[in-house]
Coordinates of C-alpha atoms in Angstrom, one line a residue:
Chain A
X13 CA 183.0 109.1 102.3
X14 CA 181.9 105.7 101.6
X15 CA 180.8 105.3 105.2
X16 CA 178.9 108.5 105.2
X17 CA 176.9 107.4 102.0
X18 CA 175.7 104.4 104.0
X19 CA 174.7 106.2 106.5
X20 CA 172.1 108.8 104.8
X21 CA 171.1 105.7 102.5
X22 CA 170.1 103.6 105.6
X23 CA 168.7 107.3 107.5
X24 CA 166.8 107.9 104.4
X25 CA 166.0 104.1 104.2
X26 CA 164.9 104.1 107.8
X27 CA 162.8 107.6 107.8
X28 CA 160.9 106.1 104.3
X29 CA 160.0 103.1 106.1
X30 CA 159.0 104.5 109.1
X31 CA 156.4 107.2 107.0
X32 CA 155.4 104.2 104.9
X33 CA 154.3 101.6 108.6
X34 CA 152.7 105.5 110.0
X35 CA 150.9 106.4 106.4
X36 CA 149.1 102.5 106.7
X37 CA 146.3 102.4 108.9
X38 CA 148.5 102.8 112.3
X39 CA 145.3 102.3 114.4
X40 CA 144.8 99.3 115.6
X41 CA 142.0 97.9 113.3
X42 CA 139.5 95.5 114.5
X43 CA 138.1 94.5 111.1
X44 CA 139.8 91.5 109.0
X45 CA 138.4 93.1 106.2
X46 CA 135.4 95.8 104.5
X47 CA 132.6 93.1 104.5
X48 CA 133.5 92.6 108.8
X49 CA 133.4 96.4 108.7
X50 CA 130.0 96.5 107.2
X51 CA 128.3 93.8 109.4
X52 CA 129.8 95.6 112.2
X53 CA 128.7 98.6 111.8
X54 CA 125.3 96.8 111.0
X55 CA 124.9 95.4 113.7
X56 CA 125.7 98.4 116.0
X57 CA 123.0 100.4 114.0
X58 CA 120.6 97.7 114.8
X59 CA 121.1 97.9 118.5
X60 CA 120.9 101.8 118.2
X61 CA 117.2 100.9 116.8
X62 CA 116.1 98.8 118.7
X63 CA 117.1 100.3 122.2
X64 CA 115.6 103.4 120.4
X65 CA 112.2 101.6 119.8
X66 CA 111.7 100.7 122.8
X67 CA 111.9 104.3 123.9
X68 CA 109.9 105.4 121.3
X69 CA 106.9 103.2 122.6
X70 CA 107.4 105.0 125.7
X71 CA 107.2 108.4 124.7
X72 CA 104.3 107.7 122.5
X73 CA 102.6 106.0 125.1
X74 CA 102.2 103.0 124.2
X75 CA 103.8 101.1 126.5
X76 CA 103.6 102.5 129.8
X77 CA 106.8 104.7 131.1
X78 CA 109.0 102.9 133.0
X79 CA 112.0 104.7 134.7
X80 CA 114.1 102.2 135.4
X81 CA 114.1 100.6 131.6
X82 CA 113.7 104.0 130.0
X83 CA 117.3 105.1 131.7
X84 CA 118.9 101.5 130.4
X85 CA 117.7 101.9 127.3
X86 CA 119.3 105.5 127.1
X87 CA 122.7 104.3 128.7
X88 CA 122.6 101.6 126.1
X89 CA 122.2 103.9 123.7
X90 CA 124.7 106.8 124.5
X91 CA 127.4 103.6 125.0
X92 CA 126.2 102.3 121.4
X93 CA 126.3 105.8 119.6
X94 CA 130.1 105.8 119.5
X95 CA 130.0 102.5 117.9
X96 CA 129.2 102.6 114.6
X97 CA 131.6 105.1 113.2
X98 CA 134.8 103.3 113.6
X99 CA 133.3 101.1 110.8
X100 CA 133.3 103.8 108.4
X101 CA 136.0 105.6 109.1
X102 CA 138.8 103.3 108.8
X103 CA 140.8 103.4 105.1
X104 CA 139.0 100.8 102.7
X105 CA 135.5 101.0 104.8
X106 CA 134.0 103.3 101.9
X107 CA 131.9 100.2 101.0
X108 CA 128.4 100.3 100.1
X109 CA 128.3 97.1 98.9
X110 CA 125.4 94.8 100.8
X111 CA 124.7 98.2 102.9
X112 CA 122.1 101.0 102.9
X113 CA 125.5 103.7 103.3
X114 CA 125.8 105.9 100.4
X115 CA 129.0 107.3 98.9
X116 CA 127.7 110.6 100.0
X117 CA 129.5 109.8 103.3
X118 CA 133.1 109.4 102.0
X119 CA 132.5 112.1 99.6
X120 CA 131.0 114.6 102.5
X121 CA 132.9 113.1 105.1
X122 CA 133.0 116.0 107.2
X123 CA 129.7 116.7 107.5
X124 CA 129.1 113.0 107.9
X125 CA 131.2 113.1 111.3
X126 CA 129.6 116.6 112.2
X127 CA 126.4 114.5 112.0
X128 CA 127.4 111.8 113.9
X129 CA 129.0 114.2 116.8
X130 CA 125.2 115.5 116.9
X131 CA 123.7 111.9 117.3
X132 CA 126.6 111.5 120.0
X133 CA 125.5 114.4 121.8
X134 CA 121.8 114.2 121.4
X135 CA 122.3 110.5 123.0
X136 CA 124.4 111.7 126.0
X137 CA 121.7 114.2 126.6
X138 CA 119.0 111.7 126.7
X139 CA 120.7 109.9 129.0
X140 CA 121.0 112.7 131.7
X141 CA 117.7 113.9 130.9
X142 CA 116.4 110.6 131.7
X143 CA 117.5 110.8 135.4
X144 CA 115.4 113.3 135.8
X145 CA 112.1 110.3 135.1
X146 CA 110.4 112.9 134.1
X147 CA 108.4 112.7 130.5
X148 CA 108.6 116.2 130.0
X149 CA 112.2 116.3 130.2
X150 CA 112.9 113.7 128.3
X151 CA 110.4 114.2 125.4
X152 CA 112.5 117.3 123.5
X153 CA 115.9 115.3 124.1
X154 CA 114.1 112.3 123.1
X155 CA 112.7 114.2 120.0
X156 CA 116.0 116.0 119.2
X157 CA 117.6 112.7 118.9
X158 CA 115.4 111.2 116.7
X159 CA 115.7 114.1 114.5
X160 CA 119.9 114.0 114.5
X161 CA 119.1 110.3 113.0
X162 CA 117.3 111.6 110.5
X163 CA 119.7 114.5 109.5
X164 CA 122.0 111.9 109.1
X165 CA 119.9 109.4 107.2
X166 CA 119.1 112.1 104.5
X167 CA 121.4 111.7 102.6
X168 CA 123.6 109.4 103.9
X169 CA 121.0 106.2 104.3
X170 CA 119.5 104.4 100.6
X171 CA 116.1 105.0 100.5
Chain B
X14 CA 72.8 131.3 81.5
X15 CA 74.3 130.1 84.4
X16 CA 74.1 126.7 85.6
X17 CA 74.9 124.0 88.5
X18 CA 78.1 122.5 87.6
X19 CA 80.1 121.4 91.1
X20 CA 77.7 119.9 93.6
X21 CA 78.7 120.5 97.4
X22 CA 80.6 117.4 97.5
X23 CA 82.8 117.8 94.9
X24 CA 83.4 121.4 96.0
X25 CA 84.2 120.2 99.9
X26 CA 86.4 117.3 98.2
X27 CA 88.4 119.7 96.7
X28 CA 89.3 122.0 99.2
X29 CA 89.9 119.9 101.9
X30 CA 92.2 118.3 99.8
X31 CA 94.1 121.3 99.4
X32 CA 93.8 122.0 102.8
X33 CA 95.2 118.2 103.3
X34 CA 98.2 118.3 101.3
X35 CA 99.2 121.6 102.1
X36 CA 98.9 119.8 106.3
X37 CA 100.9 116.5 105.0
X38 CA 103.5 118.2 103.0
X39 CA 104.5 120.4 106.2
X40 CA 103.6 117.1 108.7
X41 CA 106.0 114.6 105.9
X42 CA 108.6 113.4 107.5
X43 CA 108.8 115.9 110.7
X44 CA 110.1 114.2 114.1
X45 CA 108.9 117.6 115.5
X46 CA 106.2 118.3 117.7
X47 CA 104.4 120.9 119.7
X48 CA 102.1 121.5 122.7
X49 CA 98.7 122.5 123.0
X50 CA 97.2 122.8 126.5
X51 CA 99.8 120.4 127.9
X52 CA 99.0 117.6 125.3
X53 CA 101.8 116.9 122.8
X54 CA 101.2 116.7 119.2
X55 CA 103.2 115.1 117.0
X56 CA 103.5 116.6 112.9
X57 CA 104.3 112.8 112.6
X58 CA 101.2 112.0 114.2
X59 CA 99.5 114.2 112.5
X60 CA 100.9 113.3 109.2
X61 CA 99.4 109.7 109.4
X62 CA 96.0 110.9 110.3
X63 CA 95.9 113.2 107.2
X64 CA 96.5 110.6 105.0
X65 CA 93.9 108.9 106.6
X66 CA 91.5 111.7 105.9
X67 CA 92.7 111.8 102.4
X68 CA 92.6 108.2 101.7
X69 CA 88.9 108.3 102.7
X70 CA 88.7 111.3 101.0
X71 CA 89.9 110.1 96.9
X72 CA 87.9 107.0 98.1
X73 CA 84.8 108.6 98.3
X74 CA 85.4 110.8 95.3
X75 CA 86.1 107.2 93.1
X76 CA 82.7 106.0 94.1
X77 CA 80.9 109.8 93.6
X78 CA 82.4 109.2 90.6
X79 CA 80.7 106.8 89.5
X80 CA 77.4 107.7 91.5
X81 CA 77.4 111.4 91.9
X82 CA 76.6 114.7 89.8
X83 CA 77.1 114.1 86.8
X84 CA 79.2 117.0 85.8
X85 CA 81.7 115.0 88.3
X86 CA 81.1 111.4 86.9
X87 CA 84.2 109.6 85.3
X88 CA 81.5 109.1 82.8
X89 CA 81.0 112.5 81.7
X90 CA 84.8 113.3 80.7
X91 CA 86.8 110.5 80.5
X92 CA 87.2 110.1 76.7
X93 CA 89.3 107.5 74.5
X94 CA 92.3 108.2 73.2
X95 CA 90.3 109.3 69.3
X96 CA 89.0 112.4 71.9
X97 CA 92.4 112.7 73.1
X98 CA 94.4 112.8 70.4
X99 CA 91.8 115.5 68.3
X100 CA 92.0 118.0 72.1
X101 CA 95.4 117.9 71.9
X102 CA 95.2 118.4 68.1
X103 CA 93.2 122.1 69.0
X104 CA 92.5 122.4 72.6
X105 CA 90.6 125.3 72.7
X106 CA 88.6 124.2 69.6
X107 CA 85.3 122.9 72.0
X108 CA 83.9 124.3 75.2
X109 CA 83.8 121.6 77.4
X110 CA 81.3 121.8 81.0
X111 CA 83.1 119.8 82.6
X112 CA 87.0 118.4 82.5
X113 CA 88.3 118.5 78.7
X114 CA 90.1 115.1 77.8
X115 CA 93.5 116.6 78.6
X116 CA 91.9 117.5 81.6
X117 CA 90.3 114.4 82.2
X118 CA 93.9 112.6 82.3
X119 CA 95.3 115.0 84.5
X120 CA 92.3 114.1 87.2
X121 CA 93.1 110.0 86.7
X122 CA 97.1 110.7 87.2
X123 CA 96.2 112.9 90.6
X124 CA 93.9 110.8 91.8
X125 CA 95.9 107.7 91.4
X126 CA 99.2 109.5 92.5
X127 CA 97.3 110.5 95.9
X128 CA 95.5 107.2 96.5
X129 CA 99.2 105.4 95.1
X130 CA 100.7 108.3 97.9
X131 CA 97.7 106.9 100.7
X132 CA 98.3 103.4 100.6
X133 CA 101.8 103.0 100.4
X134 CA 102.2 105.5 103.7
X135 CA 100.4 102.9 105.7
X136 CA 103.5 100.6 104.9
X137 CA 105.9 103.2 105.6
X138 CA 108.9 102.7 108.2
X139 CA 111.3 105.5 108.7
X140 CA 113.4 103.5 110.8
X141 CA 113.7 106.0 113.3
X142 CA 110.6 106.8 114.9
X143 CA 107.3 106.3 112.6
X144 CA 105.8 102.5 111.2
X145 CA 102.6 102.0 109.3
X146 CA 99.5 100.7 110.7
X147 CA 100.2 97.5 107.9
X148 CA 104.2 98.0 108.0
X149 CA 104.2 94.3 109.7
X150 CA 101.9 93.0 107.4
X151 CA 104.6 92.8 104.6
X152 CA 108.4 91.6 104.4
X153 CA 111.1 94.2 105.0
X154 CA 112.3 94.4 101.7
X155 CA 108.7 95.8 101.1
X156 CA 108.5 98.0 103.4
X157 CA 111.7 99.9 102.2
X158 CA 110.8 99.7 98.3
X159 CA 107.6 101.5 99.8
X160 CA 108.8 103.6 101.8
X161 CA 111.3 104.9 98.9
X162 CA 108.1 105.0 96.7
X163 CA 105.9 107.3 98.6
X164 CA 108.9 109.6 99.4
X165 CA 109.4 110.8 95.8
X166 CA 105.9 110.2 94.8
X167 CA 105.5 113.2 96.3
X168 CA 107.7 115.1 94.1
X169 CA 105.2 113.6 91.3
X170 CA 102.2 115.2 93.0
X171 CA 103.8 118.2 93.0
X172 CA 104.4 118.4 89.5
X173 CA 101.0 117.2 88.2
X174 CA 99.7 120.1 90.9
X175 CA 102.1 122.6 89.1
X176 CA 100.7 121.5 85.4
X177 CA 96.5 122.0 87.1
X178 CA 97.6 125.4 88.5
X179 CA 99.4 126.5 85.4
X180 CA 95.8 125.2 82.9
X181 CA 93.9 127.4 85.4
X182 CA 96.3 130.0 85.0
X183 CA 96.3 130.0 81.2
X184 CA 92.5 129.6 81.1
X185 CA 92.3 132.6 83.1
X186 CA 94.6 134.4 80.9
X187 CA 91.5 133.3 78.0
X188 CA 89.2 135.0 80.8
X189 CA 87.8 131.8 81.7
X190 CA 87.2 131.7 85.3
X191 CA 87.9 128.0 86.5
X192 CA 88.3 128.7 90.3
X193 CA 85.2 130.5 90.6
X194 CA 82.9 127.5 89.6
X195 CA 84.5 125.4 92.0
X196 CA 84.1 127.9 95.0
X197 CA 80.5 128.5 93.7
X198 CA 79.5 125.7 92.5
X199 CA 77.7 127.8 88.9
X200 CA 78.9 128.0 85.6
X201 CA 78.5 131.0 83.2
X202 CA 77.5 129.0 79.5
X203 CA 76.3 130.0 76.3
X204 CA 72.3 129.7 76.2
X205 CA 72.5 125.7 75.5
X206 CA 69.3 124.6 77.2
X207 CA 69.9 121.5 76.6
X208 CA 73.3 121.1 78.7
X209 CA 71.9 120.7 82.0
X210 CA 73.5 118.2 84.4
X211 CA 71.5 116.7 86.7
X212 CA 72.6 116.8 90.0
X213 CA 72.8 114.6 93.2
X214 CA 72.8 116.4 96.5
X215 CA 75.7 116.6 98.1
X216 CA 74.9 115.4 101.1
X217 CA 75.2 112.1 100.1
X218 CA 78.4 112.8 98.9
X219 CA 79.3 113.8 102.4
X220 CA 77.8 111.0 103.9
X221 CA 79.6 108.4 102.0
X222 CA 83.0 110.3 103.0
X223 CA 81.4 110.1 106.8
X224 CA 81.1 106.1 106.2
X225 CA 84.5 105.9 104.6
X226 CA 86.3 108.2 107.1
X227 CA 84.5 105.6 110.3
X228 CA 86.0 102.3 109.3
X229 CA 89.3 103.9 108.2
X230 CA 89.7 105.2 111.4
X231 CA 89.0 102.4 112.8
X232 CA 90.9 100.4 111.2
X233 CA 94.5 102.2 110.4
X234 CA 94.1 105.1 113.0

């Protein structure tokens, strides 16, 4: 009897502590803490721009098209537009503290990740289309990407 | 008797500005674009050189203002706040030719709202695609506090456009015809010899806005 009460207490011990480890963030999380999160997530933005810029002189024309930088620049990006995310996602990343994110995103956060699968795919498509060096090809992908940042921004960005 | 109350200038100021806004609120903020005989055209694009257009545009109206018609001269119907307060008292008390003092207001707000709405797009970065001919003339905190600005300035515009449209509305309710004198340019008044403006032609008006429109262009195009 005795022996049998141990044994569901340290079951029942066991199963508690084994839902409390899974229920904690089980991932393997790269940030010490929210603030790291923030500048991470910064910083990957930042490269998102900038390699964006650069593609945007292009397209306007005012720098002259060249192949060869236009497709690193769209590698870079569709590598870079899975970065960001992780930063928000994890539990205690809802911070908008020293950063443009709004609460909207945790309080919308599945059309916040809907949005970001669309920047994700918008970027992979530039990328292909960029094979093809031709400006015509790339212009509406180029275009359509610009304007998933933009979904995402309203909203989700401070002014 | 009917007189000459909008010259040509005033008139052409006022439609293409409709014309304008109606272009820049569809243009605002639109990463689309389309093609016209295999040249691309941005709304974005297009957006920017509106606002150029209309920047020269309230310009020129600010110095016709002071210089033009005088049905259309600050002069003739901005009025202290004495005027103000007895027009509010009884609007419909006094004919007036040209803007009544609640009127008068309106035209200051609107024309500060859109040359507010003209400048501070020049320092405009959507951090996407678009910057402002003077976005790197000021820090980055400036740029965004501007940028925030002339987005819901906007929503201002609207609603001092909503409050002109409604006056005409209720004037024309009083069977007072306020569009017509502005497509026209002639005034129906009671026999009052003595209330006629004098006029400047507006071709000059026009040419000032040419003048204005030149070094704009050529500056922030």
């Amino acid at each position: 009897m005795k022996i049998k009460n141990i044994a569901t207490f340290t079951l029942a011990f066991g199963v508690a502590l084994s839902a409390l480890q899974f229920s904690a963030p089980a991932q393997a999380d790269p940030f010490t803490n929210a603030e790291d999160a923030v500048k991470y997530r910064q910083s990957a933005l930042s490269l998102v721009r900038a390699n964006f810029a650069h593609m945007s002189g292009m397209v306007r024309g005012e720098i002259e098209y060249d192949a060869e930088a236009f497709q690193e620049r769209a590698n870079a990006l569709k590598h870079l537009s899975h970065i960001p995310f992780d930063a928000f996602s994890g539990a205690g990343y809802n911070v908008t503290e020293n950063s443009d994110a709004l609460p909207a995103i945790w309080e919308n956060w599945d059309d916040f990740s809907e949005k970001a699968e669309a920047f994700k795919s918008a970027a992979y498509e530039l990328a292909t289309a960029a094979e093809s060096e031709n400006m015509r090809t790339i212009r509406p992908r180029f275009m359509a990407t610009a304007r998933t940042c933009q979904q995402c921004h309203e909203g989700y960005r401070a002014d | 008797m009917v007189i000459k109350l909008w010259d040509g200038f005033i008139r052409g100021f006022h439609w293409l500005l409709v014309l304008a806004l109606i272009g820049l609120w569809f243009t605002g903020g639109n990463l689309d674009y389309i093609e016209v005989f295999g040249v691309f055209i941005e709304f974005i694009d297009v957006h920017h050189k509106l606002g150029l257009f209309v920047l020269a545009l309230v310009l020129t109206r600010i110095i016709w203002g002071i210089i033009g018609s005088q049905p259309g001269r600050f002069s003739s119907f901005v009025r202290g706040p004495k005027a103000i307060l007895m027009y509010l008292r009884n609007p419909f008390q006094k004919e007036h030719l040209t803007h009544n003092p609640g009127g008068a207001i309106v035209v200051l707000v609107m024309l500060g709202l859109l040359l507010a709405q003209a400048i501070t797009g020049l320092f405009t970065d959507d951090a996407i695609y678009f910057r402002g001919p003077l976005a790197s003339t000021v820090s980055d905190t400036t740029v965004r506090a501007l940028t925030s600005y002339h987005k819901q300035a906007f929503d201002y515009l609207l609603i001092v456009i909503a409050l002109h449209i409604v006056a005409i509305l209720v004037y024309a309710l009083m069977r007072k015809n306020l569009v017509g004198p502005m497509i026209t340019g002639k005034k129906q008044v009671s026999n009052e010899a003595s209330s006629i403006p004098k006029q400047i032609h507006g071709g000059f008006g026009f040419l000032i806005l040419a003048v204005n429109l030149v070094w704009i262009y050529w500056w922030l195009g």
